[in-house]
XYZ file of C-alpha atoms in Angstrom:
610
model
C 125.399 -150.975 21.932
C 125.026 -147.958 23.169
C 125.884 -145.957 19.153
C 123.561 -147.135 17.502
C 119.484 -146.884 17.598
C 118.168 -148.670 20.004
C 116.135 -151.558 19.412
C 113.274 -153.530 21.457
C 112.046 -157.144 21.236
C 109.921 -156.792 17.959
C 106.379 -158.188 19.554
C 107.010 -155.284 22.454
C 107.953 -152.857 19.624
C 105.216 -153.051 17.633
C 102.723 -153.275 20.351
C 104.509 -149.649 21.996
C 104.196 -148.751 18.370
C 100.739 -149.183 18.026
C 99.584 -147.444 21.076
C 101.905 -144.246 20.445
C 100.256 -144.438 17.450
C 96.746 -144.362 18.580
C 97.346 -141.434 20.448
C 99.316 -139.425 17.775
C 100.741 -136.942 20.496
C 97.727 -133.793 21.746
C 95.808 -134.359 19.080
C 92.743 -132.279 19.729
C 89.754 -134.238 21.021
C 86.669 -134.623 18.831
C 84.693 -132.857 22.074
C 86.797 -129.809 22.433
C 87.117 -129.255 18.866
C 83.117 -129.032 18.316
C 82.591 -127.510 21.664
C 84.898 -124.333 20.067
C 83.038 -124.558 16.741
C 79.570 -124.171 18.652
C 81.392 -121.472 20.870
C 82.513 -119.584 17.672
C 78.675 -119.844 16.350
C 76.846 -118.796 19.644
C 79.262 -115.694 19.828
C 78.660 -114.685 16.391
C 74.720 -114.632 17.145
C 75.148 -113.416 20.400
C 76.915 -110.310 18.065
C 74.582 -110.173 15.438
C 71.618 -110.136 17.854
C 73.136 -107.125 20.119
C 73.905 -104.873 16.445
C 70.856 -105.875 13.848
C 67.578 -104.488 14.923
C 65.840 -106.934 12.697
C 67.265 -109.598 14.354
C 66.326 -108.640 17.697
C 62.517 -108.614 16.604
C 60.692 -111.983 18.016
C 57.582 -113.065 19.708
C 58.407 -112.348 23.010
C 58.514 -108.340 22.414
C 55.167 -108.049 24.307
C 57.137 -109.540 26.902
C 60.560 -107.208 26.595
C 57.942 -104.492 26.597
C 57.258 -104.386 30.250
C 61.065 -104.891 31.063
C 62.924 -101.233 32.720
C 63.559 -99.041 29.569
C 67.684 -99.638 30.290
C 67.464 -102.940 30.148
C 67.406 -102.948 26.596
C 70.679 -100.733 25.603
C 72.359 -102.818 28.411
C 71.513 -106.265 27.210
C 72.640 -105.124 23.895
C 75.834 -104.364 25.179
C 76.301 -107.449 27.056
C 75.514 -109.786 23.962
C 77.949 -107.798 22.244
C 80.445 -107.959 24.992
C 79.536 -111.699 25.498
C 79.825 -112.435 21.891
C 82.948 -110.977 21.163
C 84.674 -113.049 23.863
C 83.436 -116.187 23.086
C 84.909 -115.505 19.690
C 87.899 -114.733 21.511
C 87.602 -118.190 23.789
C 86.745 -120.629 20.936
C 90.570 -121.263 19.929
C 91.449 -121.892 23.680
C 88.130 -124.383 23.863
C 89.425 -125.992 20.936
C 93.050 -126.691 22.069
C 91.078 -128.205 26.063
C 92.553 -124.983 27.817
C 90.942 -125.233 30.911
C 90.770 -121.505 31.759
C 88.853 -120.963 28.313
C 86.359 -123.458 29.903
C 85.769 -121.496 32.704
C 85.364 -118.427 31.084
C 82.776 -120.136 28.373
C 80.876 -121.515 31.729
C 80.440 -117.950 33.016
C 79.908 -116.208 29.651
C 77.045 -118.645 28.273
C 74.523 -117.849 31.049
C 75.266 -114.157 30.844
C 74.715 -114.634 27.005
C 71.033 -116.302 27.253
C 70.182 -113.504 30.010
C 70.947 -110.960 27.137
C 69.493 -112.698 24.441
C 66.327 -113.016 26.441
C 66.368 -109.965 27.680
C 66.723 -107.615 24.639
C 63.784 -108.580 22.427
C 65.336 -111.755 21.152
C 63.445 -115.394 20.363
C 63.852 -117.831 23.253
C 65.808 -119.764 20.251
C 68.616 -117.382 20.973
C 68.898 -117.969 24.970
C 68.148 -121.824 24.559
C 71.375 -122.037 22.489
C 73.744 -120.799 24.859
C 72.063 -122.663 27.468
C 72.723 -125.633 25.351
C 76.245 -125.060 24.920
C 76.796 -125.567 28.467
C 75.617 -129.214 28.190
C 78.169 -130.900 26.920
C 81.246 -128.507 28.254
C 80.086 -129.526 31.995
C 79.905 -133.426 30.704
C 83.195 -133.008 29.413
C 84.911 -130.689 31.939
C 87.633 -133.078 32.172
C 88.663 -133.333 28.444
C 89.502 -129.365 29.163
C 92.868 -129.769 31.433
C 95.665 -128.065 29.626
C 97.967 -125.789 31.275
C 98.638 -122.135 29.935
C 100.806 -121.453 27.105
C 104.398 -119.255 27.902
C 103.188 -115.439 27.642
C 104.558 -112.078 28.395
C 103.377 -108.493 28.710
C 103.526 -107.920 24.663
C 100.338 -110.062 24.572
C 98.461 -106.857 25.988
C 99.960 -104.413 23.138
C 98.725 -107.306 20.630
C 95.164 -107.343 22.256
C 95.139 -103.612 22.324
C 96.354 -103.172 18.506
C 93.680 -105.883 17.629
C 91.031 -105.254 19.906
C 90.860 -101.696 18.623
C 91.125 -102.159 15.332
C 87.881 -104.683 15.211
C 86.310 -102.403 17.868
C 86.633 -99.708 15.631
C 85.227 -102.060 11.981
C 82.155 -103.110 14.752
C 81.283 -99.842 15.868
C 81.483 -98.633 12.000
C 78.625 -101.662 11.670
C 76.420 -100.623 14.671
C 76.512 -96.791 13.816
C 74.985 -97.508 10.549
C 72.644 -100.470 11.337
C 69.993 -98.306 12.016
C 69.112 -96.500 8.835
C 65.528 -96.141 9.849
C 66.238 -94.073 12.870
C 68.928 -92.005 11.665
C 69.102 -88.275 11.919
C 69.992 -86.671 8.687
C 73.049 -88.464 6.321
C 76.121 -88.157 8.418
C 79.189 -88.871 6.614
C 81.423 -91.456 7.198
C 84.048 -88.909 8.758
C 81.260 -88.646 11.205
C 80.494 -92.037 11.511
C 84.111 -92.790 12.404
C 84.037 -89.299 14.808
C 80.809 -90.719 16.652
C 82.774 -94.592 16.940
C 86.081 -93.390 18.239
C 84.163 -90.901 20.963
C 81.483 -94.029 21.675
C 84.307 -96.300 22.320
C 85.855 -93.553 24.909
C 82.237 -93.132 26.458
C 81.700 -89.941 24.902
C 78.614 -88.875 23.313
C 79.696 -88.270 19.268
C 77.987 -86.145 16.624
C 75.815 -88.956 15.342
C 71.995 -88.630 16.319
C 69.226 -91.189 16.126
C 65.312 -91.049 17.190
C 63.691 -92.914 20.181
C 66.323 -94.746 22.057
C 68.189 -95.979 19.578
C 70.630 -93.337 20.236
C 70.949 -95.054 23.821
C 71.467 -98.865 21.708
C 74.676 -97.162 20.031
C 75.911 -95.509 22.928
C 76.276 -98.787 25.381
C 77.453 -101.077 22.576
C 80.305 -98.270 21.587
C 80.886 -98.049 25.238
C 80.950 -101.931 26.022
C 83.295 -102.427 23.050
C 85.905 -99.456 24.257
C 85.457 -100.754 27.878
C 85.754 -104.506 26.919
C 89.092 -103.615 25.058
C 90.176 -101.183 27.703
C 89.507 -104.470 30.535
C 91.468 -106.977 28.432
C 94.262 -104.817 27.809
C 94.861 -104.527 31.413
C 94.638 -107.908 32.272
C 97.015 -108.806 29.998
C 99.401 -106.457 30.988
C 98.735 -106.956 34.541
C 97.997 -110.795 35.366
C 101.424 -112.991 36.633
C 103.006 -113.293 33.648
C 103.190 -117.228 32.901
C 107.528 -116.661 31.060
C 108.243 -119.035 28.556
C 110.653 -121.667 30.217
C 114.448 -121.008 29.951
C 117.539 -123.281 30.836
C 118.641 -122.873 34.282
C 122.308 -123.025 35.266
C 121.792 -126.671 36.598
C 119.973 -127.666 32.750
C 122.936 -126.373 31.023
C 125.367 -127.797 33.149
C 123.717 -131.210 32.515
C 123.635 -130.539 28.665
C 127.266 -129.649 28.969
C 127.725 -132.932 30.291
C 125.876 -135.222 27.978
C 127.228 -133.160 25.127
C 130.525 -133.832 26.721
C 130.108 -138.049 26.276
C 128.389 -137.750 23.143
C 128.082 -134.599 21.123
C 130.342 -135.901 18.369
C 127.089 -137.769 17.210
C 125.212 -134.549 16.152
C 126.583 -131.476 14.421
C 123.479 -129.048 16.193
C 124.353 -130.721 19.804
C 125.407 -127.766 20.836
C 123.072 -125.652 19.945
C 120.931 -127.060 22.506
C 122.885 -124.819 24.875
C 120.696 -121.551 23.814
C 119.528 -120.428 26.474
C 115.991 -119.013 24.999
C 115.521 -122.861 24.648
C 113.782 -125.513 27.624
C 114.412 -128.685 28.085
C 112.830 -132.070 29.222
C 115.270 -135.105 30.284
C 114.185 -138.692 30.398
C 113.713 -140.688 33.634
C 117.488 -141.447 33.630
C 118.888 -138.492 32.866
C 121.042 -140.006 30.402
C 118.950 -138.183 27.498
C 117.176 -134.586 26.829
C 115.123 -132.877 24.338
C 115.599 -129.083 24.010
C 112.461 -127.197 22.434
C 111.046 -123.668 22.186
C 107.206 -122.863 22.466
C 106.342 -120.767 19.239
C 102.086 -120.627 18.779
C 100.993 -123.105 20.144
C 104.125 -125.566 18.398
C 106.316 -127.205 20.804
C 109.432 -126.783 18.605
C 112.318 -128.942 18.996
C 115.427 -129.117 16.730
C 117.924 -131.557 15.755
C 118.327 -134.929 17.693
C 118.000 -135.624 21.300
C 120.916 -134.699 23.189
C 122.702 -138.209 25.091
C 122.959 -141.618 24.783
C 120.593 -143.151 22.370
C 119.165 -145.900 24.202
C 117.843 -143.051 26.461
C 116.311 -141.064 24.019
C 112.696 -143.076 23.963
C 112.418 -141.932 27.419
C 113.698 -138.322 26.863
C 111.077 -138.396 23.575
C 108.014 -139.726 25.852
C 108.993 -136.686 28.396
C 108.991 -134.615 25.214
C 105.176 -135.452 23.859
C 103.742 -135.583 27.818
C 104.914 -132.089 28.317
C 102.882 -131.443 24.607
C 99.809 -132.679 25.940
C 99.511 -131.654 29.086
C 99.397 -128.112 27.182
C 97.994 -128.843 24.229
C 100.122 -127.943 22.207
C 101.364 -129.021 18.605
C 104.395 -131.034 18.639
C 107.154 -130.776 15.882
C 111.075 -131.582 15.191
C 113.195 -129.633 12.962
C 116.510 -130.503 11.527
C 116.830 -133.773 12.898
C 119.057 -136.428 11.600
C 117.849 -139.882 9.668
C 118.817 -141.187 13.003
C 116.747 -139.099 14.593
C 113.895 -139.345 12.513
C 113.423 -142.893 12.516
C 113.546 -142.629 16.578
C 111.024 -139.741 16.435
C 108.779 -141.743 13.621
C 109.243 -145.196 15.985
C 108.700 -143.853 18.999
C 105.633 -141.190 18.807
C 103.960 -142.141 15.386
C 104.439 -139.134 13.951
C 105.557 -138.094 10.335
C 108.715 -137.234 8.741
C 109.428 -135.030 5.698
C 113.044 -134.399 4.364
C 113.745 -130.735 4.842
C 117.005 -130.556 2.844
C 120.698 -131.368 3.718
C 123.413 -129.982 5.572
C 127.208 -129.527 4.099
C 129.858 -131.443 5.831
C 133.190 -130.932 4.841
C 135.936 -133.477 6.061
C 138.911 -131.271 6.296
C 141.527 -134.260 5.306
C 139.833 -134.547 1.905
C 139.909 -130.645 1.457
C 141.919 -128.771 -0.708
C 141.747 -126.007 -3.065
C 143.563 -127.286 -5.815
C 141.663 -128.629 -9.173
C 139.336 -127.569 -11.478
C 136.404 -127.692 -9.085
C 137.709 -125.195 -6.789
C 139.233 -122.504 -9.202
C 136.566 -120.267 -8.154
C 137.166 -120.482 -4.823
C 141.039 -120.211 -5.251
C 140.841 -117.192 -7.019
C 138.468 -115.403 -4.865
C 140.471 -115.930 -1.820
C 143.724 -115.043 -3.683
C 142.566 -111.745 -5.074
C 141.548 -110.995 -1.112
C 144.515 -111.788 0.483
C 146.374 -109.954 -2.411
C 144.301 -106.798 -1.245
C 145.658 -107.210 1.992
C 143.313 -109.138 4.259
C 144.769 -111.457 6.650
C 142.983 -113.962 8.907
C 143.269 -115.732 12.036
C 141.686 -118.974 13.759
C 141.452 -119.078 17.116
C 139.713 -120.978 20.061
C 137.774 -118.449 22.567
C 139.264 -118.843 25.253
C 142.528 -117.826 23.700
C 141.273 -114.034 22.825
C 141.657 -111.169 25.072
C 139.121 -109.723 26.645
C 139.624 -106.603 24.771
C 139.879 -108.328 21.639
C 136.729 -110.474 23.070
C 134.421 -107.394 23.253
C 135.410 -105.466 20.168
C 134.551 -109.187 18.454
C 131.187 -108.837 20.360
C 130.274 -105.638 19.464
C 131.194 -106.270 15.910
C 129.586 -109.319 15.745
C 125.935 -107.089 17.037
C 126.520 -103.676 14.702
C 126.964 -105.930 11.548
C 124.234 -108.107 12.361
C 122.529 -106.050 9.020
C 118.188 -106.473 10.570
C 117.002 -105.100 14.025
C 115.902 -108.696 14.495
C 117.389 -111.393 15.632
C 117.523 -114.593 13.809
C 118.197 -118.027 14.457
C 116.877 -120.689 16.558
C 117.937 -124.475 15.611
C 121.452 -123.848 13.521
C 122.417 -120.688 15.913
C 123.819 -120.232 19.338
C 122.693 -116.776 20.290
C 125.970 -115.918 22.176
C 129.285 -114.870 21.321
C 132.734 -115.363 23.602
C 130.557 -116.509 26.507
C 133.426 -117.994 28.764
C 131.614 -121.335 29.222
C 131.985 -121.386 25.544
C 135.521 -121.350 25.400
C 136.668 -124.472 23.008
C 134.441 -122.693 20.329
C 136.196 -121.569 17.391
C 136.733 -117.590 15.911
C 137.751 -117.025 12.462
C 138.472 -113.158 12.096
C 139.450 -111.436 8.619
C 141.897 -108.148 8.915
C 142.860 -105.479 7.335
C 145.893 -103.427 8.615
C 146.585 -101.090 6.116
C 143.219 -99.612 6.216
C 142.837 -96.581 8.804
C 141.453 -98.048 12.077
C 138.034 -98.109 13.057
C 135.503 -98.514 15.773
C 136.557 -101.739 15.675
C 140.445 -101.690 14.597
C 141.427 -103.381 11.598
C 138.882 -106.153 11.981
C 136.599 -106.969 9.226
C 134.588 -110.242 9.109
C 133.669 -112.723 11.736
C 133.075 -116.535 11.553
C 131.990 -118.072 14.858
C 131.721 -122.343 15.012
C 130.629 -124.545 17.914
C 132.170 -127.729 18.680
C 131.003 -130.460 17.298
C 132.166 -133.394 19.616
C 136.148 -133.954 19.938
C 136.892 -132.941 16.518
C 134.607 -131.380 14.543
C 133.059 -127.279 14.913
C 129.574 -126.473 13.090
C 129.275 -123.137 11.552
C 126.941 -120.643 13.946
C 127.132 -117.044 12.798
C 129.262 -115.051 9.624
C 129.052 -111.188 9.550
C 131.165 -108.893 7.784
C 131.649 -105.048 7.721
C 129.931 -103.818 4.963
C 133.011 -101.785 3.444
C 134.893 -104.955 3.217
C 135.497 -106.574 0.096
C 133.041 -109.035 -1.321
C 134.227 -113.035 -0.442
C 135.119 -112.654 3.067
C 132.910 -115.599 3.675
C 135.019 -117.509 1.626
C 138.145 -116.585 2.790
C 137.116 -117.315 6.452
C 135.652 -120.714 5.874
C 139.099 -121.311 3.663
C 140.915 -120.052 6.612
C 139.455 -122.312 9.200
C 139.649 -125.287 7.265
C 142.953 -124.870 6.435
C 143.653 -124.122 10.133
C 141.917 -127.050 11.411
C 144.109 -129.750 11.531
C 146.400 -127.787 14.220
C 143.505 -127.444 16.059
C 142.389 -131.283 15.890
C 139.507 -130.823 13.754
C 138.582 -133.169 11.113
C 134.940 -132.472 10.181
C 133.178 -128.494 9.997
C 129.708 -128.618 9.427
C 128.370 -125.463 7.247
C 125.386 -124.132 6.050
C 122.171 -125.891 6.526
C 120.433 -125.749 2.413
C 116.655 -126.073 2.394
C 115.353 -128.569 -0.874
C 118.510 -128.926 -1.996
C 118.195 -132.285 -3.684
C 115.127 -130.699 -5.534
C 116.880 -128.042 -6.562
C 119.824 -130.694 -7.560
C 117.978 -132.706 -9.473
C 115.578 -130.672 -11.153
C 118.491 -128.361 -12.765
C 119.827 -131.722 -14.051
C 118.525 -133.199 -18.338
C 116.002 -135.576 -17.975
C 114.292 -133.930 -15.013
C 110.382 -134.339 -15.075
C 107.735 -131.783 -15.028
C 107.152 -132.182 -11.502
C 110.261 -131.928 -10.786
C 110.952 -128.861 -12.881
C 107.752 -127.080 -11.812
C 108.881 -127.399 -8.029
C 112.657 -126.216 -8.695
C 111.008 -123.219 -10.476
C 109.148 -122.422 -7.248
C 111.967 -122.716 -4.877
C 113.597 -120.331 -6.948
C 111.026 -117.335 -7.166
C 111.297 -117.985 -2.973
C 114.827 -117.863 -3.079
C 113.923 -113.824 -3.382
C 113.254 -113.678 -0.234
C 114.353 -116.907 1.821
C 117.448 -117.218 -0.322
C 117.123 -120.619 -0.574
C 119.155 -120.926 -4.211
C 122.014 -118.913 -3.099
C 122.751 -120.991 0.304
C 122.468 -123.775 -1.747
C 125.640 -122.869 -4.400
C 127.290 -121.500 -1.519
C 127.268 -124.386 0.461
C 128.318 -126.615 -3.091
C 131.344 -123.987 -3.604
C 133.035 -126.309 -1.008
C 132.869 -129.663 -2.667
C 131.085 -130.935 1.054
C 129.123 -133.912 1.275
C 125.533 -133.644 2.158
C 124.009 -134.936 5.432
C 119.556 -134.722 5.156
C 118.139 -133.110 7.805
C 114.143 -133.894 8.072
C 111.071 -132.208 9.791
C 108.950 -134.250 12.260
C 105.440 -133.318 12.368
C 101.814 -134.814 13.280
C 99.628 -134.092 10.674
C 99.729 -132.664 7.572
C 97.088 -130.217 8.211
C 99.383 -129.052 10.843
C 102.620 -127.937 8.538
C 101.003 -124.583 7.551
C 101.295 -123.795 11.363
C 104.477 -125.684 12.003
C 106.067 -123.502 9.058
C 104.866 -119.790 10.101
C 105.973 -121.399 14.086
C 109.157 -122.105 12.293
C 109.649 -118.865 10.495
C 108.648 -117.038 13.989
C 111.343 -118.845 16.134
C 114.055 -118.319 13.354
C 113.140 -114.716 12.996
C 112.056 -114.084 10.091
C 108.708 -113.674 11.113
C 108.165 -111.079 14.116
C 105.175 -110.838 16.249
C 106.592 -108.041 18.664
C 108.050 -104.392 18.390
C 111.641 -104.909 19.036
C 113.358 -102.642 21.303
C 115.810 -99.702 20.327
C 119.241 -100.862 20.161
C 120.563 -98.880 22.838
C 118.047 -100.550 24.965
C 118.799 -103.449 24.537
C 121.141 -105.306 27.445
C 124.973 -106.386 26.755
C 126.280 -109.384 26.970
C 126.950 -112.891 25.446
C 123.674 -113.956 26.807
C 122.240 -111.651 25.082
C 123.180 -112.322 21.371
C 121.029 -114.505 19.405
C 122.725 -114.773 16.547
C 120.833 -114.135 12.851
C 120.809 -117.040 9.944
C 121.028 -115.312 6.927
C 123.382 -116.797 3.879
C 126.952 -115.923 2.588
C 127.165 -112.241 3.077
C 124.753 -111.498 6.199
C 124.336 -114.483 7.682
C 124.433 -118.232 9.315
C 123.101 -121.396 8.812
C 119.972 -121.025 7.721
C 116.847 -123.222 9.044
C-alpha cells in the first residue's frame, strides 16, 4: 500500500540491513585516516626542521658542508613551504580526496630533498619517503570527488594564510637568538615579518647567513600564501549543485501526488538545495552541502515505497565525495526509513506545532491571552487579510517583496529546512499571504502595510508557516493576530491543518518545568534555557503552545556520534546563524523571488526555526 512504510520479506530485510549496516554510509577508511595523521606529523617536522636551528644540527653536516652556500636558505624554505601544505592536505587525505593524494605524492619527495639537504638527520628524509609507501598501496582508497566551492574560498585562504604566516614568521625571526644583532623590539620583529613576507629586506639583522635563513622562509611563506590565494580565486570554480528547471518541475510533480504526507514537502523546492531521485523517479531526496555534511531535511519527497531507492541514491552520492551524511527534521516515518535503510542513528530534535483549524477557536480559558492580544490590536486599528498569491497584484506583489527583505531585521539570511527562500514567485501561486494593515496611519514606503505571514502548501489542505516579519513601528502581537487571521480564514480557503513553528527540545523543556521532574531532567531544562539567549529556544517554544497545537517530533539522522559536533555547526551554517562569508551590501544584492531566502527567527523577527 503505497501510504504506508514500505516493508520487505523479513529474511531479505535483515540481510539488506546488515550490509547497510556494515558500511555505515563514507565512513572514513582506517588507511586514509592514518595516512592524514602521518601527513599532519611529517609536515609539522618538515616545519620545525626549516625554523629551529637546533633541530637542523645532525651527523651529516660534514656532508651539507660541501653543498652550494644557497642551498641551505632554499631548502629551509622549501621544508617550510612543504610543511605547511601538508598541514594544509592532511584533512583532504583523511576524508580519500583524491587531489590531496596527488598533491601529498609530489610534496613528500620535495620534503626528504629539503630535509636532506639543509643539515638535517637522514631520519628526517626517510620519513617522508616512508609516507609515500602506503599512499601508493592504497591509491585507490583515495577516489572522492571535490567538494562544492566558490571564489570566497580564496578570501578565507588569504585571511588565514596571513594571519599564521604572520604568528610563523614572528617564530623564525626570533629563533635565532644566538645570531641576533642587537635586541630589536617586537615592533621590529613584526616590521622585519610583514616586509619578509613581501620579499623585502626588514630592519632585523643577524650574523653569518642566518640573515639569508630568515629572508627565504619570510619570502616562501608570503609567496606560498600569495600562490594559494590565486589559485583559489582562479581555478574552475567546482558551484555547489542547484535545482534545475527540469528538478523542480519533477518535485512539483511528486509534491503534487503526495505532499499532503509531509508538512516541509515543499520546502524541497529551494532552489539553493540539490537533489538525487531514485531509479524510478517516483522518489527524491533534496540536500545542501555545508562542510563537508551532506545535509538533507525532512522526509523524502514521493511515494514511499520509492524512497529506499531515492535514500541509496542519497548515501552513494555521500561517498563518492566523502562526505558526512545527515537528516534534519524528518518525520518518525522518516526516521525509521532512514534508520532501516542506511544504519544510521536517530535522535529526537524536538516537535513541530500542528494546529487542526476545525478544533480551533479562541474562546475558553486557555486562549484568553491570545483573545485579548488580538482584540486590543484590531481595536487600534489593524486590519488583516488572507490571500492566495496568485490573487495579489503585482504592485501589491512587490511592495510585499520588498517589505518582506527591509524587515528581514540581520544582513543574513536565514533558513534552510523550515524556509522557502522566495516570496510571490509565480510558480508559487497556491501559497498563502497573511498581511496586517493599518489605514489610519500616514502611508509609507510601503502603504499602510505592516506585518507579513507567508505559508506553503502543505498537500490539498493544509499550508506550513515559512516566514513572519513585521515593521518595527507596529504594535507588539502582530504575529498573533496574523496566525489568528489565517486560521480563522482557512476554512474558505479549504484548509484544515497549518503547520507552525518548528520548537527545538520541547518535550525537555515540557517536562522538566513539570513537579516531580528529576535532576537530570532539571539540569538539562536549565541549559536549554541559558541558550534560549541566543537561539531562543524557550520563547519559540511558548509561542508555538499559545495556540493549543498538537505536537508532531521531528528527529535528526546522523552516523556517529562523534560526528554531531560537526553536523550541529553544518546545521547552524546552512540555517544562518553561523556565517563563513562577508555578505554583500544590500544594494548589491540582485532582486527577485529567487533571490529571497527567507530568515527563521521566532515570534517577532522570524520563521520556523530549525
Amino acid at each position: 500500500m503505497s501510504g504506508s512504510v514500505p516493508q520487505r520479506p523479513s529474511r531479505a530485510r535483515d540481510m539488506a540491513a546488515r550490509a547497510r549496516h556494515l558500511l555505515r554510509g563514507p565512513r572514513p577508511a582506517a588507511v586514509p585516516v592514518l595516512v592524514a595523521r602521518a601527513c599532519a606529523l611529517v609536515g609539522l617536522l618538515d616545519i620545525a626542521a626549516g625554523v629551529f636551528p637546533r633541530f637542523r644540527r645532525s651527523r651529516v653536516h660534514a656532508l651539507a658542508e660541501v653543498l652550494p652556500g644557497a642551498l641551505g636558505p632554499f631548502a629551509a624554505a622549501l621544508s617550510l613551504s612543504v610543511g605547511v601544505l601538508l598541514l594544509l592536505l592532511a584533512h583532504g587525505l583523511r576524508r580519500s580526496k583524491r587531489r590531496a593524494w596527488r598533491a601529498a605524492v609530489v610534496l613528500l619527495p620535495a620534503g626528504a630533498i629539503a630535509q636532506f639537504a639543509y643539515r638535517h638527520s637522514v631520519l628526517g628524509a626517510v620519513l617522508s619517503l616512508a609516507l609515500l609507501a602506503p599512499l601508493l598501496r592504497h591509491r585507490d582508497q583515495f577516489t572522492a570527488l571535490p567538494d562544492p566551492r566558490s571564489r570566497w574560498r580564496a578570501l578565507a585562504n588569504f585571511v588565514l594564510m596571513g594571519a599564521g604566516s604572520l604568528a610563523l614568521g614572528l617564530v623564525i625571526v626570533s629563533a635565532h637568538p644566538k645570531t641576533l644583532v642587537g635586541d630589536p623590539s617586537v615592533a621590529d620583529r613584526l616590521t622585519h615579518v610583514l616586509y619578509g613576507l613581501l620579499g623585502v629586506e626588514g630592519p632585523v639583522d643577524y650574523q653569518d647567513s642566518t640573515s639569508w635563513t630568515v629572508a627565504f622562509s619570510l619570502g616562501a611563506l608570503g609567496l606560498l600564501t600569495a600562490v594559494t590565494t590565486i589559485y583559489l580565486a582562479f581555478r574552475p570554480e567546482h558551484p555547489a549543485a542547484h535545482l534545475t528547471a527540469d528538478d523542480e518541475a519533477r518535485l512539483r510533480g511528486l509534491l503534487d501526488r503526495h505532499g499532503g504526507r509531509d508538512s516541509l514537502g515543499h520546502f524541497a523546492l529551494r532552489r539553493d538545495k540539490a537533489v538525487v531521485f531514485s531509479p524510478s523517479g517516483k522518489a527524491a531526496v533534496t540536500y545542501r552541502v555545508v562542510s563537508g555534511v551532506m545535509l538533507a531535511s525532512g522526509d523524502p519527497i514521493g511515494d514511499v515505497e520509492a524512497w529506499p531507492g531515492a535514500i541509496e541514491r542519497f548515501m552513494d552520492e555521500a561517498r563518492a565525495h566523502s562526505w558526512t551524511p545527515a537528516v534534519m527534521g524528518c518525520s518518525e516515518t522518516g526516521a525509521e526509513v532512514w534508520t532501516r535503510e542506511t544504519g544510521l542513528d536517530a535522535l529526537e530534535l524536538g516537535d513541530e506545532a500542528v494546529v487542526d483549524v476545525p478544533d480551533f477557536s479562541l474562546t475558553g480559558r486557555a486562549m484568553r491571552n491570545v483573545r485579548q492580544m488580538v482584540k486590543r490590536i484590531e481595536r487600534a486599528g489593524y486590519e488583516t487579510r488572507v490571500r492566495r498569491v496568485r490573487d495579489l497584484g503585482g504592485t501589491e506583489l512587490e511592495r510585499v517583496r520588498r517589505a518582506a527583505d527591509d524587515w528581514r531585521g540581520t544582513d543574513t539570511e536565514r533558513g534552510f529546512s523550515m524556509a522557502l527562500g522566495r516570496v510571490g514567485d509565480p510558480a508559487d501561486g497556491d501559497c498563502l499571504i497573511a498581511t496586517a494593515h493599518r489605514p489610519d496611519d500616514e502611508p509609507g514606503p510601503y502603504g499602510d502595510l505592516k506585518a507579513i505571514l507567508h505559508f506553503v502548501p502543505w498537500g490539498a489542505d493544509g499550508v506550513s508557516l515559512d516566514l513572519m516579519r513585521r515593521d518595527r513601528t507596529a504594535d507588539p502581537g502582530m504575529n498573533e493576530l496574523l496566525i489568528v487571521a489565517a486560521l480563522q480564514a482557512a476554512p474558505k480557503l479549504g484548509v484544515a491543518r497549518v503547520s507552525l513553528n518548528f520548537a527545538m527540545f520541547r518535550s525537555a523543556l515540557a517536562r522538566g518545568e513539570k513537579i516531580g521532574a528529576g535532576p537530570v531532567l532539571r539540569v538539562w531544562r536549565g541549559l536549554l534555557l541559558f541558550l534560549s539567549r541566543w537561539f531562543q529556544i524557550e520563547s519559540l517554544y511558548k509561542f508555538n503552545a499559545k495556540f493549543r497545537p498538537r505536537w508532531e517530533p521531528r528527529f535528526v539522522v546522523y552516523r556517529a556520534s562523534a560526528d554531531l559536533p560537526r553536523l550541529g555547526f553544518a546545521a547552524m551554517q546552512a540555517e544562518g546563524f553561523v556565517t563563513m562569508a562577508l555578505p554583500l551590501p544590500r544594494f548589491l544584492r540582485r532582486r527577485g523571488p529567487a533571490a529571497r531566502p527567507c530568515p527563521h527567527r521566532v515570534a517577532e523577527r522570524g520563521v520556523r526555526a530549525a
